[in-house]
mmCIF file of C-alpha atoms and ligand atoms in Angstrom:
data_model
loop_
_atom_site.group_PDB
_atom_site.id
_atom_site.type_symbol
_atom_site.label_atom_id
_atom_site.label_comp_id
_atom_site.label_asym_id
_atom_site.label_seq_id
_atom_site.Cartn_x
_atom_site.Cartn_y
_atom_site.Cartn_z
ATOM 1 C CA MET A 1 -16.921 -4.348 -38.638
ATOM 2 C CA SER A 2 -16.790 -5.950 -42.097
ATOM 3 C CA SER A 3 -16.904 -9.734 -42.319
ATOM 4 C CA SER A 4 -13.668 -9.718 -44.356
ATOM 5 C CA THR A 5 -11.802 -8.527 -41.249
ATOM 6 C CA HIS A 6 -12.960 -11.614 -39.432
ATOM 7 C CA SER A 7 -12.246 -14.103 -42.199
ATOM 8 C CA LYS A 8 -8.622 -13.025 -42.660
ATOM 9 C CA ARG A 9 -6.012 -14.034 -40.072
ATOM 10 C CA HIS A 10 -4.123 -11.167 -38.491
ATOM 11 C CA ARG A 11 -0.513 -11.470 -37.441
ATOM 12 C CA VAL A 12 0.166 -9.362 -34.343
ATOM 13 C CA GLY A 13 3.761 -9.330 -33.094
ATOM 14 C CA TYR A 14 4.468 -8.528 -29.463
ATOM 15 C CA ALA A 15 7.765 -7.106 -28.219
ATOM 16 C CA LEU A 16 7.685 -7.045 -24.422
ATOM 17 C CA PRO A 17 10.056 -7.628 -21.509
ATOM 18 C CA PRO A 18 9.958 -11.226 -20.123
ATOM 19 C CA LYS A 19 8.068 -10.157 -16.970
ATOM 20 C CA LYS A 20 5.398 -8.478 -19.048
ATOM 21 C CA ILE A 21 5.069 -11.501 -21.363
ATOM 22 C CA GLN A 22 4.544 -13.686 -18.315
ATOM 23 C CA ALA A 23 1.831 -11.417 -16.943
ATOM 24 C CA PHE A 24 0.082 -10.277 -20.112
ATOM 25 C CA ILE A 25 0.441 -12.959 -22.802
ATOM 26 C CA LYS A 26 -1.584 -15.542 -20.875
ATOM 27 C CA PRO A 27 -2.807 -18.727 -22.579
ATOM 28 C CA SER A 28 -6.353 -17.345 -22.198
ATOM 29 C CA LEU A 29 -5.391 -14.256 -24.252
ATOM 30 C CA ILE A 30 -3.656 -16.346 -26.920
ATOM 31 C CA HIS A 31 -6.720 -18.583 -27.109
ATOM 32 C CA HIS A 32 -9.274 -15.758 -27.270
ATOM 33 C CA ALA A 33 -7.244 -13.890 -29.889
ATOM 34 C CA ASP A 34 -6.876 -17.090 -31.922
ATOM 35 C CA GLN A 35 -10.645 -17.609 -31.863
ATOM 36 C CA HIS A 36 -10.961 -14.133 -33.386
ATOM 37 C CA ASN A 37 -8.430 -14.697 -36.169
ATOM 38 C CA ILE A 38 -5.445 -13.131 -34.422
ATOM 39 C CA ASP A 39 -2.107 -14.924 -34.206
ATOM 40 C CA LEU A 40 -0.019 -13.463 -31.384
ATOM 41 C CA ILE A 41 3.612 -13.823 -32.425
ATOM 42 C CA PRO A 42 6.561 -13.268 -30.063
ATOM 43 C CA ILE A 43 9.176 -10.833 -31.376
ATOM 44 C CA ASP A 44 12.787 -11.476 -30.393
ATOM 45 C CA PRO A 45 14.272 -8.010 -29.828
ATOM 46 C CA SER A 46 17.814 -9.364 -30.203
ATOM 47 C CA LYS A 47 17.109 -10.197 -33.859
ATOM 48 C CA PRO A 48 16.252 -7.731 -36.648
ATOM 49 C CA LEU A 49 12.541 -6.918 -36.567
ATOM 50 C CA ILE A 50 12.341 -6.784 -40.372
ATOM 51 C CA GLU A 51 13.224 -10.492 -40.487
ATOM 52 C CA GLN A 52 10.393 -11.457 -38.133
ATOM 53 C CA GLY A 53 7.489 -10.623 -40.430
ATOM 54 C CA PRO A 54 5.166 -10.489 -42.107
ATOM 55 C CA LEU A 55 3.227 -8.654 -39.398
ATOM 56 C CA ASP A 56 -0.015 -6.668 -39.654
ATOM 57 C CA CYS A 57 0.563 -5.037 -36.290
ATOM 58 C CA VAL A 58 3.255 -4.684 -33.618
ATOM 59 C CA ILE A 59 2.456 -4.049 -29.955
ATOM 60 C CA HIS A 60 5.445 -3.145 -27.846
ATOM 61 C CA LYS A 61 6.782 -1.961 -24.501
ATOM 62 C CA LEU A 62 10.525 -1.873 -25.107
ATOM 63 C CA TYR A 63 12.663 1.213 -25.043
ATOM 64 C CA GLY A 64 16.076 2.412 -26.059
ATOM 65 C CA LEU A 65 17.532 3.781 -29.250
ATOM 66 C CA ASP A 66 18.128 0.377 -30.783
ATOM 67 C CA TRP A 67 14.478 -0.650 -30.477
ATOM 68 C CA LYS A 68 13.340 2.760 -31.745
ATOM 69 C CA SER A 69 15.478 2.464 -34.859
ATOM 70 C CA GLN A 70 14.331 -1.130 -35.382
ATOM 71 C CA LEU A 71 10.728 0.096 -35.384
ATOM 72 C CA ARG A 72 11.546 2.961 -37.741
ATOM 73 C CA HIS A 73 13.292 0.644 -40.175
ATOM 74 C CA PHE A 74 10.461 -1.893 -40.017
ATOM 75 C CA SER A 75 7.862 0.845 -40.643
ATOM 76 C CA SER A 76 9.721 2.242 -43.622
ATOM 77 C CA LEU A 77 9.707 -1.209 -45.261
ATOM 78 C CA ASN A 78 6.172 -2.064 -44.071
ATOM 79 C CA PRO A 79 4.234 1.215 -44.202
ATOM 80 C CA ASP A 80 0.889 -0.598 -43.909
ATOM 81 C CA ALA A 81 1.787 -2.326 -40.645
ATOM 82 C CA LEU A 82 0.318 -0.730 -37.535
ATOM 83 C CA ILE A 83 2.675 0.121 -34.665
ATOM 84 C CA ILE A 84 1.004 0.404 -31.250
ATOM 85 C CA ASP A 85 2.036 2.936 -30.084
ATOM 86 C CA PRO A 86 4.412 5.479 -31.713
ATOM 87 C CA SER A 87 7.743 5.748 -29.851
ATOM 88 C CA ASP A 88 7.728 9.564 -29.814
ATOM 89 C CA SER A 89 4.306 9.670 -28.154
ATOM 90 C CA ILE A 90 5.422 7.139 -25.531
ATOM 91 C CA GLN A 91 8.553 9.169 -24.854
ATOM 92 C CA ARG A 92 6.425 12.200 -24.060
ATOM 93 C CA ILE A 93 4.717 10.420 -21.165
ATOM 94 C CA HIS A 94 7.976 8.941 -19.896
ATOM 95 C CA ASP A 95 9.072 12.285 -18.595
ATOM 96 C CA ARG A 96 7.085 13.473 -15.583
ATOM 97 C CA VAL A 97 7.250 17.081 -16.806
ATOM 98 C CA SER A 98 5.987 16.556 -20.378
ATOM 99 C CA MET A 99 3.536 13.967 -18.973
ATOM 100 C CA LEU A 100 1.717 16.651 -16.997
ATOM 101 C CA GLN A 101 1.881 19.010 -19.986
ATOM 102 C CA VAL A 102 -0.216 16.458 -21.862
ATOM 103 C CA VAL A 103 -2.812 16.759 -19.078
ATOM 104 C CA SER A 104 -2.697 20.561 -19.116
ATOM 105 C CA ASN A 105 -3.435 20.483 -22.868
ATOM 106 C CA LEU A 106 -6.513 18.264 -22.527
ATOM 107 C CA LYS A 107 -9.684 19.754 -23.910
ATOM 108 C CA VAL A 108 -12.544 18.918 -21.559
ATOM 109 C CA SER A 109 -15.961 20.581 -21.850
ATOM 110 C CA GLU A 110 -17.161 23.168 -19.332
ATOM 111 C CA ARG A 111 -18.741 21.195 -16.472
ATOM 112 C CA LYS A 112 -19.081 20.890 -12.701
ATOM 113 C CA GLN A 113 -15.945 18.752 -12.443
ATOM 114 C CA VAL A 114 -12.625 20.490 -12.873
ATOM 115 C CA LEU A 115 -9.502 18.722 -14.103
ATOM 116 C CA ASP A 116 -6.131 19.866 -12.827
ATOM 117 C CA VAL A 117 -2.552 18.756 -12.198
ATOM 118 C CA PRO A 118 -0.557 19.111 -8.961
ATOM 119 C CA ARG A 119 1.842 22.034 -8.884
ATOM 120 C CA GLN A 120 5.406 20.877 -9.365
ATOM 121 C CA LEU A 121 8.911 22.240 -9.753
ATOM 122 C CA VAL A 122 11.777 20.512 -11.499
ATOM 123 C CA PHE A 123 15.455 21.020 -10.663
ATOM 124 C CA SER A 124 18.566 20.150 -12.643
ATOM 125 C CA ASP A 125 20.105 18.431 -9.561
ATOM 126 C CA SER A 126 19.736 18.207 -5.790
ATOM 127 C CA GLU A 127 22.320 20.927 -5.190
ATOM 128 C CA THR A 128 20.213 23.413 -7.147
ATOM 129 C CA MET A 129 17.144 22.204 -5.272
ATOM 130 C CA VAL A 130 18.755 22.798 -1.885
ATOM 131 C CA LYS A 131 19.973 26.237 -3.014
ATOM 132 C CA ASN A 132 16.432 27.155 -4.064
ATOM 133 C CA SER A 133 14.642 25.513 -1.164
ATOM 134 C CA ASP A 134 13.215 28.802 0.220
ATOM 135 C CA ASP A 135 11.476 29.408 -3.077
ATOM 136 C CA LEU A 136 10.369 25.762 -3.271
ATOM 137 C CA ILE A 137 8.884 25.800 0.233
ATOM 138 C CA GLN A 138 7.200 29.136 -0.368
ATOM 139 C CA LYS A 139 5.593 27.940 -3.613
ATOM 140 C CA LEU A 140 4.589 24.374 -2.693
ATOM 141 C CA GLY A 141 4.759 24.083 1.121
ATOM 142 C CA PHE A 142 4.879 20.717 2.957
ATOM 143 C CA PRO A 143 4.342 17.837 2.569
ATOM 144 C CA LEU A 144 6.036 17.381 -0.784
ATOM 145 C CA ILE A 145 6.402 14.354 -3.029
ATOM 146 C CA ALA A 146 9.833 13.927 -4.584
ATOM 147 C CA LYS A 147 9.765 11.927 -7.825
ATOM 148 C CA PRO A 148 12.367 10.889 -10.365
ATOM 149 C CA LEU A 149 12.028 12.680 -13.704
ATOM 150 C CA MET A 150 11.759 9.525 -15.762
ATOM 151 C CA ALA A 151 8.716 7.242 -15.621
ATOM 152 C CA ASP A 152 10.187 4.721 -18.029
ATOM 153 C CA GLY A 153 9.742 1.493 -16.104
ATOM 154 C CA SER A 154 13.354 1.520 -14.941
ATOM 155 C CA GLU A 155 14.033 0.023 -11.524
ATOM 156 C CA THR A 156 14.105 3.362 -9.740
ATOM 157 C CA SER A 157 11.346 5.131 -11.677
ATOM 158 C CA HIS A 158 8.728 4.268 -9.016
ATOM 159 C CA LYS A 159 10.962 5.015 -5.997
ATOM 160 C CA MET A 160 9.744 8.241 -4.427
ATOM 161 C CA TYR A 161 9.781 10.148 -1.145
ATOM 162 C CA LEU A 162 7.384 12.063 1.000
ATOM 163 C CA VAL A 163 9.232 15.114 2.290
ATOM 164 C CA PHE A 164 8.019 16.736 5.507
ATOM 165 C CA ASP A 165 10.513 19.504 6.223
ATOM 166 C CA ARG A 166 13.660 21.347 5.101
ATOM 167 C CA GLU A 167 15.930 18.616 6.520
ATOM 168 C CA GLY A 168 14.081 16.195 4.283
ATOM 169 C CA ILE A 169 14.931 18.282 1.220
ATOM 170 C CA ASP A 170 18.596 18.344 2.275
ATOM 171 C CA LYS A 171 18.685 14.544 2.590
ATOM 172 C CA LEU A 172 17.160 13.701 -0.810
ATOM 173 C CA GLU A 173 19.182 11.603 -3.216
ATOM 174 C CA SER A 174 20.097 13.396 -6.423
ATOM 175 C CA ARG A 175 18.023 11.241 -8.811
ATOM 176 C CA VAL A 176 14.724 12.652 -7.518
ATOM 177 C CA ILE A 177 14.464 16.109 -8.986
ATOM 178 C CA ILE A 178 10.718 16.645 -9.328
ATOM 179 C CA MET A 179 9.061 18.206 -6.321
ATOM 180 C CA GLN A 180 5.292 18.027 -6.303
ATOM 181 C CA GLU A 181 2.715 19.337 -3.876
ATOM 182 C CA PHE A 182 1.043 16.543 -1.923
ATOM 183 C CA VAL A 183 -2.707 16.787 -2.428
ATOM 184 C CA ASN A 184 -4.881 15.112 0.212
ATOM 185 C CA HIS A 185 -7.332 12.839 -1.612
ATOM 186 C CA GLY A 186 -8.868 10.475 0.930
ATOM 187 C CA GLY A 187 -6.319 7.689 0.443
ATOM 188 C CA VAL A 188 -7.902 6.443 -2.794
ATOM 189 C CA ILE A 189 -6.836 6.815 -6.421
ATOM 190 C CA PHE A 190 -8.910 6.053 -9.468
ATOM 191 C CA LYS A 191 -7.025 4.195 -12.171
ATOM 192 C CA VAL A 192 -8.503 4.755 -15.595
ATOM 193 C CA TYR A 193 -7.535 2.096 -18.145
ATOM 194 C CA VAL A 194 -7.849 3.027 -21.816
ATOM 195 C CA ALA A 195 -7.519 0.620 -24.760
ATOM 196 C CA GLY A 196 -8.766 2.446 -27.856
ATOM 197 C CA ASP A 197 -12.421 3.243 -27.206
ATOM 198 C CA PHE A 198 -12.555 1.040 -24.109
ATOM 199 C CA VAL A 199 -12.461 2.876 -20.765
ATOM 200 C CA LYS A 200 -12.537 1.308 -17.308
ATOM 201 C CA CYS A 201 -12.107 3.142 -14.009
ATOM 202 C CA VAL A 202 -11.131 1.201 -10.877
ATOM 203 C CA LYS A 203 -10.394 2.172 -7.278
ATOM 204 C CA ARG A 204 -7.001 1.569 -5.668
ATOM 205 C CA LYS A 205 -5.414 2.238 -2.279
ATOM 206 C CA SER A 206 -3.228 5.331 -2.192
ATOM 207 C CA LEU A 207 -1.183 7.289 0.331
ATOM 208 C CA PRO A 208 -3.337 8.399 3.287
ATOM 209 C CA ASP A 209 -4.156 12.061 3.857
ATOM 210 C CA ILE A 210 -1.661 14.049 5.893
ATOM 211 C CA LYS A 211 -3.567 16.474 8.112
ATOM 212 C CA GLU A 212 -1.875 19.713 9.186
ATOM 213 C CA GLU A 213 -1.856 18.663 12.882
ATOM 214 C CA LYS A 214 -0.090 15.430 11.905
ATOM 215 C CA LEU A 215 2.475 17.181 9.692
ATOM 216 C CA ALA A 216 4.074 18.885 12.702
ATOM 217 C CA SER A 217 5.056 15.470 14.107
ATOM 218 C CA LEU A 218 6.507 14.135 10.839
ATOM 219 C CA LYS A 219 10.227 14.624 10.301
ATOM 220 C CA GLY A 220 12.559 14.324 7.322
ATOM 221 C CA LEU A 221 11.754 11.851 4.574
ATOM 222 C CA LEU A 222 9.648 8.764 3.976
ATOM 223 C CA PRO A 223 10.515 6.555 0.993
ATOM 224 C CA PHE A 224 7.721 4.689 -0.804
ATOM 225 C CA SER A 225 7.177 2.777 -4.016
ATOM 226 C CA GLN A 226 4.205 1.460 -6.019
ATOM 227 C CA ILE A 227 1.659 2.089 -3.278
ATOM 228 C CA SER A 228 -1.335 1.241 -5.469
ATOM 229 C CA ASN A 229 0.053 -2.236 -6.201
ATOM 230 C CA LEU A 230 0.292 -3.179 -2.535
ATOM 231 C CA GLU A 231 -2.098 -5.782 -1.177
ATOM 232 C CA GLU A 232 -5.325 -4.173 -0.086
ATOM 233 C CA LYS A 233 -5.308 -3.711 3.652
ATOM 234 C CA SER A 234 -8.393 -4.519 5.657
ATOM 235 C CA ASP A 235 -9.094 -0.792 6.102
ATOM 236 C CA CYS A 236 -9.867 -1.369 9.755
ATOM 237 C CA GLY A 237 -12.837 -3.509 8.826
ATOM 238 C CA GLY A 238 -14.966 -0.410 8.355
ATOM 239 C CA GLY A 239 -15.354 -0.832 4.601
ATOM 240 C CA GLU A 240 -14.451 2.845 4.114
ATOM 241 C CA PHE A 241 -12.583 2.073 0.914
ATOM 242 C CA ASP A 242 -15.605 0.338 -0.600
ATOM 243 C CA ARG A 243 -17.836 3.282 0.231
ATOM 244 C CA VAL A 244 -15.720 5.828 -1.645
ATOM 245 C CA GLU A 245 -17.785 7.151 -4.526
ATOM 246 C CA MET A 246 -16.467 6.698 -8.047
ATOM 247 C CA PRO A 247 -16.028 9.784 -10.250
ATOM 248 C CA PRO A 248 -18.879 10.388 -12.733
ATOM 249 C CA VAL A 249 -18.606 7.965 -15.672
ATOM 250 C CA ASP A 250 -19.226 10.620 -18.354
ATOM 251 C CA PHE A 251 -16.466 12.803 -16.904
ATOM 252 C CA VAL A 252 -13.989 9.915 -16.800
ATOM 253 C CA GLU A 253 -14.865 8.903 -20.360
ATOM 254 C CA GLU A 254 -14.492 12.416 -21.684
ATOM 255 C CA VAL A 255 -11.095 12.816 -20.007
ATOM 256 C CA ALA A 256 -10.001 9.395 -21.292
ATOM 257 C CA MET A 257 -10.892 10.196 -24.898
ATOM 258 C CA ALA A 258 -9.216 13.609 -24.652
ATOM 259 C CA MET A 259 -6.133 11.903 -23.216
ATOM 260 C CA LYS A 260 -6.001 9.409 -26.087
ATOM 261 C CA GLU A 261 -6.331 12.257 -28.579
ATOM 262 C CA GLU A 262 -3.739 14.543 -26.989
ATOM 263 C CA SER A 263 -1.157 11.859 -26.189
ATOM 264 C CA GLY A 264 -1.504 9.964 -29.472
ATOM 265 C CA ILE A 265 -1.460 6.778 -27.360
ATOM 266 C CA SER A 266 -4.163 4.128 -27.434
ATOM 267 C CA LEU A 267 -2.932 1.783 -24.658
ATOM 268 C CA LEU A 268 -2.556 3.569 -21.337
ATOM 269 C CA ASN A 269 -3.885 4.203 -17.897
ATOM 270 C CA PHE A 270 -3.824 7.320 -15.763
ATOM 271 C CA ASP A 271 -4.069 7.929 -12.032
ATOM 272 C CA LEU A 272 -6.820 10.320 -11.014
ATOM 273 C CA ILE A 273 -7.261 11.708 -7.491
ATOM 274 C CA ARG A 274 -10.116 13.774 -6.017
ATOM 275 C CA ASP A 275 -9.115 16.751 -3.904
ATOM 276 C CA ALA A 276 -10.216 16.089 -0.294
ATOM 277 C CA ARG A 277 -11.073 19.799 0.040
ATOM 278 C CA ASP A 278 -13.144 20.054 -3.140
ATOM 279 C CA ALA A 279 -15.152 17.046 -4.331
ATOM 280 C CA ASN A 280 -15.425 18.461 -7.860
ATOM 281 C CA ARG A 281 -11.702 18.965 -8.320
ATOM 282 C CA TYR A 282 -9.828 16.073 -9.889
ATOM 283 C CA LEU A 283 -6.103 15.866 -10.553
ATOM 284 C CA ILE A 284 -4.198 13.551 -12.858
ATOM 285 C CA ILE A 285 -0.911 12.629 -11.209
ATOM 286 C CA ASP A 286 0.443 9.882 -13.460
ATOM 287 C CA ILE A 287 0.083 8.410 -16.962
ATOM 288 C CA ASN A 288 1.384 4.906 -17.733
ATOM 289 C CA TYR A 289 2.022 3.395 -21.129
ATOM 290 C CA PHE A 290 0.682 -0.161 -21.751
ATOM 291 C CA PRO A 291 -0.007 -0.892 -18.060
ATOM 292 C CA GLY A 292 -1.110 -4.169 -16.493
ATOM 293 C CA PHE A 293 -4.330 -4.682 -18.473
ATOM 294 C CA GLU A 294 -4.485 -8.277 -17.259
ATOM 295 C CA LYS A 295 -5.840 -6.866 -13.985
ATOM 296 C CA ILE A 296 -9.069 -5.944 -15.777
ATOM 297 C CA PRO A 297 -11.764 -8.620 -15.766
ATOM 298 C CA ASN A 298 -12.230 -10.080 -19.226
ATOM 299 C CA TYR A 299 -9.098 -8.346 -20.526
ATOM 300 C CA GLU A 300 -8.789 -11.029 -23.208
ATOM 301 C CA SER A 301 -11.826 -9.769 -25.098
ATOM 302 C CA VAL A 302 -11.055 -6.103 -24.357
ATOM 303 C CA LEU A 303 -7.610 -6.416 -25.949
ATOM 304 C CA THR A 304 -8.771 -8.647 -28.801
ATOM 305 C CA ASP A 305 -11.559 -6.186 -29.733
ATOM 306 C CA PHE A 306 -9.102 -3.334 -29.455
ATOM 307 C CA LEU A 307 -6.644 -5.013 -31.841
ATOM 308 C CA LEU A 308 -9.327 -5.926 -34.373
ATOM 309 C CA ASN A 309 -10.711 -2.374 -34.350
ATOM 310 C CA ALA A 310 -7.295 -0.779 -34.595
ATOM 311 C CA MET A 311 -6.328 -2.951 -37.570
ATOM 312 C CA GLU A 312 -9.679 -2.297 -39.267
ATOM 313 C CA LYS A 313 -9.240 1.477 -38.820
ATOM 314 C CA ASN A 314 -5.680 1.248 -40.080
ATOM 315 C CA LYS A 315 -6.854 -0.632 -43.169
ATOM 316 C CA SER A 316 -9.534 1.944 -44.024
ATOM 317 C CA ARG A 317 -6.971 4.717 -43.489
ATOM 318 C CA ASP A 318 -4.713 3.015 -46.036
ATOM 319 C CA VAL A 319 -7.596 2.728 -48.498
ATOM 320 C CA SER A 320 -8.523 6.408 -48.125
ATOM 321 C CA MET A 321 -4.868 7.385 -48.583
ATOM 322 C CA VAL A 322 -4.718 5.361 -51.796
ATOM 323 C CA ARG A 323 -7.926 7.096 -52.922
ATOM 324 C CA GLU A 324 -6.429 10.497 -52.145
ATOM 325 C CA ARG A 325 -3.377 9.614 -54.211
ATOM 326 C CA ASP A 326 -5.626 8.355 -57.031
ATOM 327 C CA ASP A 327 -7.526 11.642 -56.982
ATOM 328 C CA ASP A 328 -4.353 13.686 -57.434
HETATM 329 O O1 5MY B 1 2.924 -4.945 -13.810
HETATM 330 P P1 5MY B 1 1.756 -4.208 -13.299
HETATM 331 O O2 5MY B 1 0.465 -4.911 -13.540
HETATM 332 O O3 5MY B 1 1.911 -3.756 -11.893
HETATM 333 O O4 5MY B 1 1.585 -2.904 -14.215
HETATM 334 C C1 5MY B 1 2.354 -1.756 -13.945
HETATM 335 C C2 5MY B 1 1.440 -0.554 -13.779
HETATM 336 O O5 5MY B 1 0.554 -0.828 -12.746
HETATM 337 P P2 5MY B 1 -1.009 -0.586 -12.948
HETATM 338 O O6 5MY B 1 -1.482 -1.412 -14.103
HETATM 339 O O7 5MY B 1 -1.155 0.868 -13.216
HETATM 340 O O8 5MY B 1 -1.546 -1.030 -11.646
HETATM 341 C C3 5MY B 1 2.314 0.642 -13.415
HETATM 342 O O9 5MY B 1 1.501 1.765 -13.127
HETATM 343 P P3 5MY B 1 1.948 2.785 -11.907
HETATM 344 O O10 5MY B 1 3.116 3.523 -12.452
HETATM 345 O O11 5MY B 1 2.261 1.908 -10.729
HETATM 346 O O12 5MY B 1 0.772 3.698 -11.669
HETATM 347 C C4 5MY B 1 3.245 0.932 -14.584
HETATM 348 O O13 5MY B 1 2.510 1.180 -15.755
HETATM 349 C C5 5MY B 1 4.129 -0.289 -14.785
HETATM 350 O O14 5MY B 1 4.933 -0.081 -15.914
HETATM 351 P P4 5MY B 1 6.391 0.526 -15.764
HETATM 352 O O15 5MY B 1 7.071 -0.202 -14.651
HETATM 353 O O16 5MY B 1 6.186 1.975 -15.412
HETATM 354 O O17 5MY B 1 6.943 0.326 -17.115
HETATM 355 C C6 5MY B 1 3.318 -1.525 -15.084
HETATM 356 O O18 5MY B 1 4.238 -2.628 -15.133
HETATM 357 P P5 5MY B 1 4.373 -3.607 -16.359
HETATM 358 O O19 5MY B 1 3.152 -4.474 -16.343
HETATM 359 O O20 5MY B 1 4.446 -2.822 -17.624
HETATM 360 O O21 5MY B 1 5.624 -4.342 -16.052
HETATM 361 N N1 ADP B 2 0.692 14.937 -5.958
HETATM 362 C C1 ADP B 2 0.312 13.884 -5.241
HETATM 363 N N2 ADP B 2 -0.462 14.053 -4.153
HETATM 364 C C2 ADP B 2 -0.830 12.989 -3.400
HETATM 365 N N3 ADP B 2 -0.448 11.718 -3.643
HETATM 366 C C3 ADP B 2 0.325 11.488 -4.718
HETATM 367 C C4 ADP B 2 0.739 12.550 -5.588
HETATM 368 N N4 ADP B 2 1.529 12.035 -6.543
HETATM 369 C C5 ADP B 2 1.604 10.717 -6.313
HETATM 370 N N5 ADP B 2 0.870 10.369 -5.225
HETATM 371 C C6 ADP B 2 0.774 8.999 -4.656
HETATM 372 O O1 ADP B 2 1.971 8.317 -4.971
HETATM 373 C C7 ADP B 2 1.713 7.206 -5.828
HETATM 374 C C8 ADP B 2 2.812 7.056 -6.854
HETATM 375 O O2 ADP B 2 2.937 8.223 -7.637
HETATM 376 P P1 ADP B 2 2.853 8.157 -9.222
HETATM 377 O O3 ADP B 2 3.143 9.503 -9.752
HETATM 378 O O4 ADP B 2 1.569 7.538 -9.628
HETATM 379 O O5 ADP B 2 4.091 7.236 -9.578
HETATM 380 P P2 ADP B 2 4.203 5.768 -10.220
HETATM 381 O O6 ADP B 2 4.573 6.015 -11.647
HETATM 382 O O7 ADP B 2 5.318 5.079 -9.479
HETATM 383 O O8 ADP B 2 2.884 5.100 -10.054
HETATM 384 C C9 ADP B 2 0.325 7.499 -6.418
HETATM 385 O O9 ADP B 2 -0.335 6.319 -6.796
HETATM 386 C C10 ADP B 2 -0.352 8.180 -5.248
HETATM 387 O O10 ADP B 2 -0.713 7.213 -4.274
HETATM 388 MG MG1 MG B 3 0.985 5.749 -10.660
HETATM 389 MG MG1 MG B 4 3.493 5.513 -13.340
#
């Protein structure tokens, strides 16, 4: 990185919900960023963004048409400012159908590990789902996971159900319209955090496997929410969780870079599971925009380096665009 990048102060505005500011904009982050010539500046979303500059970069996790048009207006007046990340790209991973299409489009080299997505069906409403339940059961079987379409951070976007039988389908509330096959994966998910070129994979508790013998005794529905954020249980003292092998680093890194490329998003994490029946088969079940990076050790320097690199790249892109125009 050129020394000029470090000598100039960078103004990075952040537009985040209060809860996220509390968790993410910690004094330690403000301090570390400051030491590396970054001023982190709060953006007030109730005031026009164009009046809150000048800004070299905006990081954001706010949604809605008003915020989108604020960003568009700001960008048109400040074409050199970097917006992390583009609203249209975020929108694509907010819908659990287009989210998995991103995964299906990933280009990963031929290798021992195979990347897949769970089979899923989407219905316009619960009435249509019930009407088509024979087809649904025939295609996906039980157990099923019922998810809401939107993964946009709204209150209900994490509220899901395990569905064990036809009665369960009949009882579902109408907001959950995605039906996904439940893939046994040993009760562990791998969360892969990506911030630009930084990749970190961690283990988290997940839903336990549901063996066929057990399924017969399970009836109806079981609601659940944000399983991987629950306190780690003692796992019967056996340390089984700790012994679960991590996926190969080169595989994870390749998938992460492909994900960044395909989604057009530089701040994300995704949930990876390993098929309990095939140790080389991995499935991505979820992609999250700008997740809780503060859970990563040393996140202050990870995010500061990310911002410096992103602004440096953005600056050289501007220079090469000027050169292209000059050449015309
Ligand atoms: O708050 P946290 O640390 O639990 O982070 C949430 C993420 O947890 P993770 O980092 O993956 O463990 C969480 O990931 P999951 O969907 O739980 O896999 C979401 O990204 C959540 O954002 P939103 O509610 O969907 O807008 C994230 O919430 P926000 O931090 O954006 O409020
Ligand atoms: N197809 C699946 N098979 C098995 N478990 C799943 C599947 N989809 C989700 N899960 C479990 O449910 C949890 C929540 O689902 P996820 O799609 O990640 O939603 P959220 O956006 O609320 O994190 C996952 O962390 C995992 O434990
Ligand atoms: Mg998840
Ligand atoms: Mg999610």
